[in-house]
Every structure is written in structure tokens, then in C-alpha cells.
Amino acid sequence: MVEDMIIVCQTFDRHFCINVWQKISGVDVQKTEKITVRLTRDQIDTLSIIVTQENIDSISEVVRTAVQEFIRNHSAPIIGESIDVKIPKEDVRKLNTLVECGDFLSAQEIIRVAVKEYVDKRLDRILETGTTMEDVEKKRMLREEEESKISEYVKK
């Protein structure tokens, strides 16, 4: 459990370095991790404007908020189940290339984005035909009923 985060700002080689120290509670020995990030002078100036306009105590608080928001927005949703998918090796190589190019953080992120885009397109097509989600659900239930009846008939 994260108890507190302290951010120390220093100037270095015309860049702004931010040392992030994070205290972790619940452990006998306190552990810290240092993360150094270089920001351009423009970014520092923008952060200073945000501090002034929004009446925030320091640039450190703005950066902490940015990091927390980024983690919240980019963390995988907590779901009740995971799905194992077999993907051809060539496609895995292509996924890894996309990650290496820097567009995505991981192959898992790419897959989540791909699934979301695919589902969104399918829903758009369904809605364009005038079909409602209730209609889709009814069709699914009818199909399940039919499959159930067929399996019962086969068992006899």
C-alpha cells in the first residue's frame, strides 16, 4: 500500500530532473525507488503556469497528479477472468515490433485496444441495422435454447 510519494525537483543539463521517491508501507524495512525523468524547459514552464493558475503548492504536486492519472488511465481493468489466446508467431513478432516502435507499452495493451476497436465496430454495425442490444440478447438466448434442445435430443 502506498503511503506517501515525495517528489524532489532539481535542474540538470538544461533539463528538469524529477526524482520520485515512494515510501511503501507494510514492510519491515522501508524500500524506496528513484525514478528520474527529464523534462524540457517548455514543459517546466507549462507546469509552472499550471501551478500558478490552479493555485497548487508545487510542480511536484502537478507531476504526482500526472503520474497517478496516467497509471489510472493505462492500467488494465480488473476483470473476473482472463482469456488465453493462441496467436501465430508472425503476428506476435508484429505486435512486438509495434511495442518497440513506441506506440504501445506492451503487446497486452495492443490486444486490449484491438479487441475494443473490433467490438466498437461490430456494435456500430449492429446499431446501424436498427437492431437494439435487447434484440441481440434475445437472439443469443434463443440460440442457447436451441443448442440446449439439440444437446438434450442427442443425449437421448
Coordinates of N, CA and C in Angstrom, one line a residue:
M1 N 0.8 -1.2 0.0 CA 0.0 0.0 0.0 C 0.9 1.2 0.0
V2 N 0.6 2.1 -0.9 CA 1.4 3.4 -1.0 C 1.0 4.3 0.1
E3 N 1.9 4.8 0.9 CA 1.6 5.7 2.0 C 1.8 7.1 1.6
D4 N 2.9 7.4 0.9 CA 3.2 8.8 0.5 C 4.2 8.8 -0.7
M5 N 4.2 9.8 -1.4 CA 5.1 10.0 -2.5 C 5.7 11.4 -2.4
I6 N 7.0 11.4 -2.4 CA 7.7 12.7 -2.3 C 8.5 12.9 -3.6
I7 N 8.3 14.1 -4.2 CA 9.0 14.4 -5.5 C 9.9 15.5 -5.2
V8 N 11.2 15.3 -5.6 CA 12.2 16.3 -5.4 C 12.6 16.8 -6.8
C9 N 12.6 18.1 -7.0 CA 12.9 18.7 -8.3 C 14.3 19.3 -8.3
Q10 N 15.1 19.0 -9.4 CA 16.4 19.6 -9.5 C 16.7 20.0 -10.9
T11 N 17.6 20.9 -11.1 CA 18.0 21.3 -12.5 C 19.2 20.6 -12.9
F12 N 19.2 20.1 -14.2 CA 20.4 19.3 -14.7 C 20.4 19.4 -16.2
D13 N 21.6 19.9 -16.7 CA 21.8 20.0 -18.2 C 20.7 20.6 -18.9
R14 N 20.2 21.7 -18.5 CA 19.1 22.4 -19.2 C 17.8 21.6 -19.1
H15 N 17.8 20.6 -18.5 CA 16.6 19.8 -18.4 C 16.2 19.8 -16.9
F16 N 15.0 19.5 -16.7 CA 14.4 19.4 -15.4 C 14.4 18.0 -15.0
C17 N 15.1 17.6 -13.9 CA 15.1 16.2 -13.4 C 14.1 16.1 -12.3
I18 N 13.4 15.1 -12.3 CA 12.4 14.9 -11.2 C 12.8 13.5 -10.5
N19 N 13.1 13.6 -9.3 CA 13.4 12.3 -8.6 C 12.2 12.0 -7.8
V20 N 11.7 10.8 -8.0 CA 10.5 10.4 -7.4 C 10.8 9.3 -6.3
W21 N 10.5 9.6 -5.1 CA 10.7 8.7 -4.0 C 9.4 8.2 -3.5
Q22 N 9.3 6.9 -3.4 CA 8.0 6.4 -3.0 C 8.2 5.5 -1.8
K23 N 7.5 5.9 -0.7 CA 7.6 5.1 0.5 C 6.5 4.0 0.5
I24 N 6.9 2.8 0.8 CA 5.9 1.7 0.7 C 5.7 1.2 2.2
S25 N 4.5 1.2 2.6 CA 4.2 0.8 4.0 C 3.9 -0.7 4.0
G26 N 3.9 -1.2 5.2 CA 3.5 -2.6 5.4 C 4.7 -3.5 5.3
V27 N 5.9 -2.9 5.1 CA 7.1 -3.7 5.0 C 8.0 -3.3 6.2
D28 N 8.7 -4.3 6.8 CA 9.6 -4.0 8.0 C 10.6 -3.0 7.6
V29 N 11.3 -3.3 6.5 CA 12.4 -2.4 6.0 C 11.7 -1.5 4.9
Q30 N 11.9 -0.1 5.1 CA 11.3 0.8 4.2 C 12.1 0.7 2.9
K31 N 11.4 0.6 1.8 CA 12.0 0.5 0.4 C 11.7 1.8 -0.3
T32 N 12.6 2.2 -1.1 CA 12.4 3.4 -2.0 C 12.8 3.1 -3.4
E33 N 12.2 3.8 -4.3 CA 12.6 3.6 -5.7 C 12.7 5.0 -6.3
K34 N 13.8 5.2 -7.0 CA 14.1 6.5 -7.6 C 13.9 6.5 -9.1
I35 N 13.0 7.4 -9.6 CA 12.8 7.5 -11.0 C 13.1 8.9 -11.4
T36 N 14.0 9.0 -12.4 CA 14.5 10.3 -12.9 C 13.9 10.5 -14.3
V37 N 13.2 11.6 -14.4 CA 12.6 12.0 -15.7 C 13.1 13.4 -16.1
R38 N 13.5 13.5 -17.4 CA 14.0 14.8 -17.9 C 12.9 15.4 -18.6
L39 N 12.7 16.7 -18.3 CA 11.6 17.5 -19.0 C 12.3 18.7 -19.7
T40 N 11.7 19.1 -20.8 CA 12.3 20.3 -21.5 C 11.9 21.5 -20.7
R41 N 12.6 22.6 -21.1 CA 12.3 23.9 -20.4 C 10.8 24.3 -20.7
D42 N 10.3 24.0 -21.9 CA 8.9 24.3 -22.2 C 8.0 23.6 -21.3
Q43 N 8.3 22.3 -21.0 CA 7.4 21.5 -20.1 C 7.4 22.1 -18.7
I44 N 8.6 22.5 -18.3 CA 8.8 23.1 -17.0 C 8.0 24.4 -16.9
D45 N 8.1 25.2 -17.9 CA 7.3 26.5 -17.9 C 5.8 26.2 -17.9
T46 N 5.4 25.2 -18.7 CA 3.9 24.9 -18.7 C 3.5 24.4 -17.3
L47 N 4.3 23.6 -16.7 CA 4.0 23.1 -15.3 C 3.9 24.3 -14.3
S48 N 4.8 25.2 -14.5 CA 4.8 26.4 -13.6 C 3.6 27.2 -13.8
I49 N 3.1 27.4 -15.0 CA 1.8 28.1 -15.3 C 0.7 27.3 -14.6
I50 N 0.7 26.0 -14.7 CA -0.4 25.2 -14.1 C -0.4 25.4 -12.6
V51 N 0.8 25.4 -12.0 CA 0.9 25.7 -10.5 C 0.3 27.0 -10.2
T52 N 0.7 28.0 -10.9 CA 0.2 29.4 -10.6 C -1.3 29.5 -10.8
Q53 N -1.8 29.1 -12.0 CA -3.2 29.3 -12.3 C -4.2 28.4 -11.5
E54 N -3.7 27.2 -11.1 CA -4.6 26.4 -10.3 C -4.3 26.4 -8.8
N55 N -3.5 27.3 -8.4 CA -3.1 27.5 -7.0 C -2.7 26.2 -6.3
I56 N -1.7 25.6 -7.0 CA -1.2 24.3 -6.5 C 0.1 24.7 -5.8
D57 N 0.5 23.9 -4.8 CA 1.7 24.2 -4.0 C 3.0 24.2 -4.8
S58 N 3.1 23.1 -5.6 CA 4.4 23.0 -6.3 C 4.3 22.2 -7.6
I59 N 5.4 22.2 -8.4 CA 5.4 21.4 -9.6 C 5.4 20.0 -9.2
S60 N 5.9 19.6 -8.1 CA 5.9 18.2 -7.6 C 4.5 17.7 -7.5
E61 N 3.6 18.5 -7.0 CA 2.2 18.0 -6.9 C 1.6 17.8 -8.3
V62 N 1.9 18.7 -9.3 CA 1.4 18.5 -10.6 C 1.9 17.2 -11.2
V63 N 3.2 17.0 -11.1 CA 3.8 15.8 -11.6 C 3.2 14.5 -11.0
R64 N 3.0 14.6 -9.6 CA 2.4 13.4 -8.9 C 1.0 13.1 -9.5
T65 N 0.3 14.2 -9.6 CA -1.1 14.0 -10.2 C -1.1 13.4 -11.6
A66 N -0.1 13.9 -12.4 CA 0.0 13.4 -13.8 C 0.4 11.9 -13.8
V67 N 1.3 11.5 -12.9 CA 1.7 10.1 -12.9 C 0.5 9.3 -12.4
Q68 N -0.2 9.7 -11.3 CA -1.3 8.9 -10.8 C -2.4 8.8 -11.9
E69 N -2.7 9.9 -12.6 CA -3.7 9.9 -13.6 C -3.3 8.9 -14.8
F70 N -2.0 9.0 -15.1 CA -1.5 8.1 -16.2 C -1.7 6.7 -15.8
I71 N -1.3 6.3 -14.6 CA -1.4 4.9 -14.1 C -2.9 4.5 -14.1
R72 N -3.7 5.4 -13.6 CA -5.2 5.1 -13.6 C -5.7 4.8 -15.0
N73 N -5.3 5.7 -16.0 CA -5.8 5.6 -17.3 C -5.2 4.4 -18.1
H74 N -4.0 4.0 -17.8 CA -3.4 3.0 -18.5 C -3.3 1.6 -17.9
S75 N -3.8 1.5 -16.7 CA -3.8 0.2 -16.0 C -4.9 -0.7 -16.6
A76 N -4.6 -1.9 -16.7 CA -5.6 -2.9 -17.2 C -6.8 -2.9 -16.3
P77 N -8.0 -3.0 -16.8 CA -9.1 -3.1 -16.0 C -9.1 -4.4 -15.2
I78 N -9.6 -4.3 -14.0 CA -9.7 -5.6 -13.1 C -10.9 -6.3 -13.6
I79 N -10.6 -7.5 -14.1 CA -11.7 -8.3 -14.6 C -11.7 -9.7 -13.9
G80 N -12.9 -10.4 -13.9 CA -13.0 -11.6 -13.2 C -12.3 -12.8 -13.9
E81 N -12.0 -12.7 -15.2 CA -11.4 -13.8 -15.9 C -10.5 -13.3 -16.9
S82 N -9.5 -14.2 -17.3 CA -8.6 -13.9 -18.4 C -8.8 -14.9 -19.4
I83 N -8.4 -14.6 -20.6 CA -8.6 -15.5 -21.8 C -7.2 -15.8 -22.4
D84 N -6.9 -17.0 -22.6 CA -5.7 -17.4 -23.2 C -6.0 -17.5 -24.7
V85 N -5.2 -16.8 -25.5 CA -5.4 -16.8 -27.0 C -4.1 -17.3 -27.7
K86 N -4.3 -18.2 -28.6 CA -3.1 -18.6 -29.4 C -3.0 -17.7 -30.6
I87 N -1.9 -17.0 -30.7 CA -1.7 -16.1 -31.8 C -0.5 -16.6 -32.6
P88 N -0.6 -16.6 -33.9 CA 0.5 -17.0 -34.8 C 1.8 -16.3 -34.5
K89 N 3.0 -17.0 -34.6 CA 4.2 -16.3 -34.2 C 4.5 -15.1 -35.0
E90 N 4.1 -15.1 -36.3 CA 4.3 -13.9 -37.1 C 3.6 -12.7 -36.6
D91 N 2.4 -12.9 -36.1 CA 1.6 -11.8 -35.5 C 2.2 -11.4 -34.2
V92 N 2.8 -12.3 -33.4 CA 3.4 -11.9 -32.2 C 4.6 -11.1 -32.5
R93 N 5.4 -11.4 -33.5 CA 6.5 -10.6 -33.9 C 6.1 -9.2 -34.3
K94 N 5.0 -9.1 -35.1 CA 4.4 -7.8 -35.5 C 4.0 -7.0 -34.2
L95 N 3.4 -7.7 -33.3 CA 3.0 -7.0 -32.0 C 4.2 -6.4 -31.3
N96 N 5.2 -7.2 -31.2 CA 6.5 -6.8 -30.6 C 7.1 -5.6 -31.3
T97 N 7.0 -5.6 -32.6 CA 7.5 -4.5 -33.4 C 6.8 -3.2 -33.1
L98 N 5.5 -3.3 -33.0 CA 4.7 -2.1 -32.6 C 5.1 -1.6 -31.2
V99 N 5.4 -2.5 -30.3 CA 5.8 -2.1 -29.0 C 7.2 -1.4 -29.1
E100 N 8.1 -2.0 -29.8 CA 9.4 -1.4 -30.0 C 9.4 -0.1 -30.6
C101 N 8.4 0.2 -31.5 CA 8.3 1.5 -32.2 C 7.9 2.6 -31.2
G102 N 7.4 2.1 -30.0 CA 7.0 3.1 -29.0 C 5.5 3.5 -29.0
D103 N 4.7 3.0 -29.9 CA 3.3 3.4 -30.0 C 2.5 2.8 -28.8
F104 N 3.0 1.6 -28.3 CA 2.2 1.0 -27.2 C 3.2 0.5 -26.2
L105 N 2.7 0.3 -25.0 CA 3.6 -0.1 -23.8 C 3.8 -1.5 -23.8
S106 N 2.9 -2.4 -24.3 CA 3.0 -3.8 -24.3 C 2.1 -4.5 -25.3
A107 N 2.4 -5.7 -25.6 CA 1.5 -6.5 -26.5 C 0.1 -6.6 -26.0
Q108 N 0.0 -6.8 -24.6 CA -1.3 -6.9 -24.0 C -2.1 -5.6 -24.2
E109 N -1.5 -4.5 -24.2 CA -2.2 -3.2 -24.4 C -2.7 -3.2 -25.9
I110 N -1.9 -3.6 -26.8 CA -2.3 -3.7 -28.2 C -3.5 -4.5 -28.4
I111 N -3.5 -5.7 -27.7 CA -4.6 -6.7 -27.8 C -5.8 -6.1 -27.2
R112 N -5.7 -5.4 -26.1 CA -6.9 -4.8 -25.5 C -7.5 -3.7 -26.4
V113 N -6.6 -2.9 -27.0 CA -7.1 -1.8 -27.9 C -7.7 -2.5 -29.2
A114 N -7.1 -3.5 -29.7 CA -7.7 -4.2 -30.9 C -9.0 -4.8 -30.6
V115 N -9.2 -5.4 -29.4 CA -10.5 -6.0 -29.1 C -11.5 -4.9 -28.9
K116 N -11.1 -3.8 -28.2 CA -12.1 -2.7 -28.0 C -12.5 -2.1 -29.4
E117 N -11.6 -1.9 -30.3 CA -11.9 -1.3 -31.6 C -12.8 -2.3 -32.4
Y118 N -12.5 -3.6 -32.3 CA -13.3 -4.6 -33.0 C -14.7 -4.6 -32.5
V119 N -14.9 -4.7 -31.2 CA -16.2 -4.7 -30.6 C -17.0 -3.4 -30.9
D120 N -16.3 -2.3 -30.8 CA -17.0 -1.0 -31.2 C -17.5 -1.0 -32.6
K121 N -16.7 -1.5 -33.6 CA -17.1 -1.6 -35.0 C -18.3 -2.5 -35.1
R122 N -18.2 -3.6 -34.4 CA -19.3 -4.6 -34.5 C -20.6 -4.0 -33.9
L123 N -20.5 -3.3 -32.8 CA -21.7 -2.7 -32.2 C -22.2 -1.6 -33.1
D124 N -21.3 -0.8 -33.8 CA -21.8 0.2 -34.7 C -22.6 -0.4 -35.8
R125 N -22.1 -1.6 -36.4 CA -22.8 -2.2 -37.5 C -24.2 -2.8 -37.0
I126 N -24.2 -3.3 -35.8 CA -25.5 -3.8 -35.2 C -26.5 -2.7 -35.1
L127 N -26.0 -1.5 -34.6 CA -26.9 -0.4 -34.3 C -27.3 0.2 -35.6
E128 N -26.5 0.2 -36.7 CA -26.8 0.7 -38.0 C -28.0 0.0 -38.6
T129 N -28.1 -1.3 -38.3 CA -29.2 -2.1 -38.9 C -30.5 -1.9 -38.1
G130 N -30.4 -1.1 -37.1 CA -31.6 -0.9 -36.3 C -31.9 -1.9 -35.2
T131 N -30.9 -2.8 -35.1 CA -31.0 -3.8 -34.1 C -30.6 -3.2 -32.7
T132 N -31.4 -3.5 -31.7 CA -31.1 -3.0 -30.4 C -30.3 -4.0 -29.6
M133 N -29.7 -3.6 -28.5 CA -29.0 -4.6 -27.7 C -29.9 -5.6 -27.1
E134 N -31.2 -5.3 -26.9 CA -32.2 -6.2 -26.4 C -32.4 -7.3 -27.5
D135 N -32.5 -6.9 -28.8 CA -32.6 -7.8 -29.9 C -31.4 -8.8 -29.9
V136 N -30.3 -8.3 -29.8 CA -29.1 -9.1 -29.8 C -29.1 -10.1 -28.6
E137 N -29.5 -9.7 -27.5 CA -29.6 -10.5 -26.3 C -30.7 -11.6 -26.5
K138 N -31.8 -11.2 -27.1 CA -32.9 -12.2 -27.3 C -32.4 -13.3 -28.3
K139 N -31.7 -12.9 -29.4 CA -31.2 -13.8 -30.3 C -30.2 -14.8 -29.7
R140 N -29.3 -14.2 -28.8 CA -28.3 -15.1 -28.1 C -29.0 -16.1 -27.3
M141 N -30.1 -15.7 -26.5 CA -30.8 -16.6 -25.7 C -31.5 -17.7 -26.5
L142 N -32.1 -17.3 -27.6 CA -32.8 -18.3 -28.5 C -31.8 -19.3 -29.0
R143 N -30.6 -18.8 -29.4 CA -29.6 -19.7 -29.9 C -29.2 -20.7 -28.8
E144 N -29.0 -20.2 -27.6 CA -28.6 -21.0 -26.4 C -29.7 -22.1 -26.2
E145 N -31.0 -21.7 -26.3 CA -32.1 -22.6 -26.1 C -32.1 -23.7 -27.1
E146 N -31.9 -23.3 -28.4 CA -31.8 -24.3 -29.5 C -30.7 -25.2 -29.3
E147 N -29.5 -24.7 -28.9 CA -28.4 -25.6 -28.7 C -28.6 -26.5 -27.5
S148 N -29.3 -26.0 -26.5 CA -29.6 -26.9 -25.3 C -30.6 -28.0 -25.7
K149 N -31.6 -27.7 -26.5 CA -32.6 -28.7 -27.0 C -31.9 -29.7 -27.9
I150 N -31.0 -29.3 -28.7 CA -30.3 -30.2 -29.6 C -29.4 -31.1 -28.8
S151 N -28.7 -30.6 -27.8 CA -27.8 -31.4 -27.0 C -28.6 -32.4 -26.2
E152 N -29.8 -32.0 -25.7 CA -30.7 -32.9 -25.0 C -31.2 -34.0 -25.9
Y153 N -31.5 -33.7 -27.1 CA -32.0 -34.6 -28.1 C -30.9 -35.6 -28.4
V154 N -29.7 -35.1 -28.6 CA -28.6 -36.0 -28.9 C -28.3 -37.0 -27.8
K155 N -28.4 -36.5 -26.5 CA -28.2 -37.4 -25.4 C -29.2 -38.6 -25.3
K156 N -30.4 -38.4 -25.8 CA -31.4 -39.4 -25.8 C -31.1 -40.5 -26.8

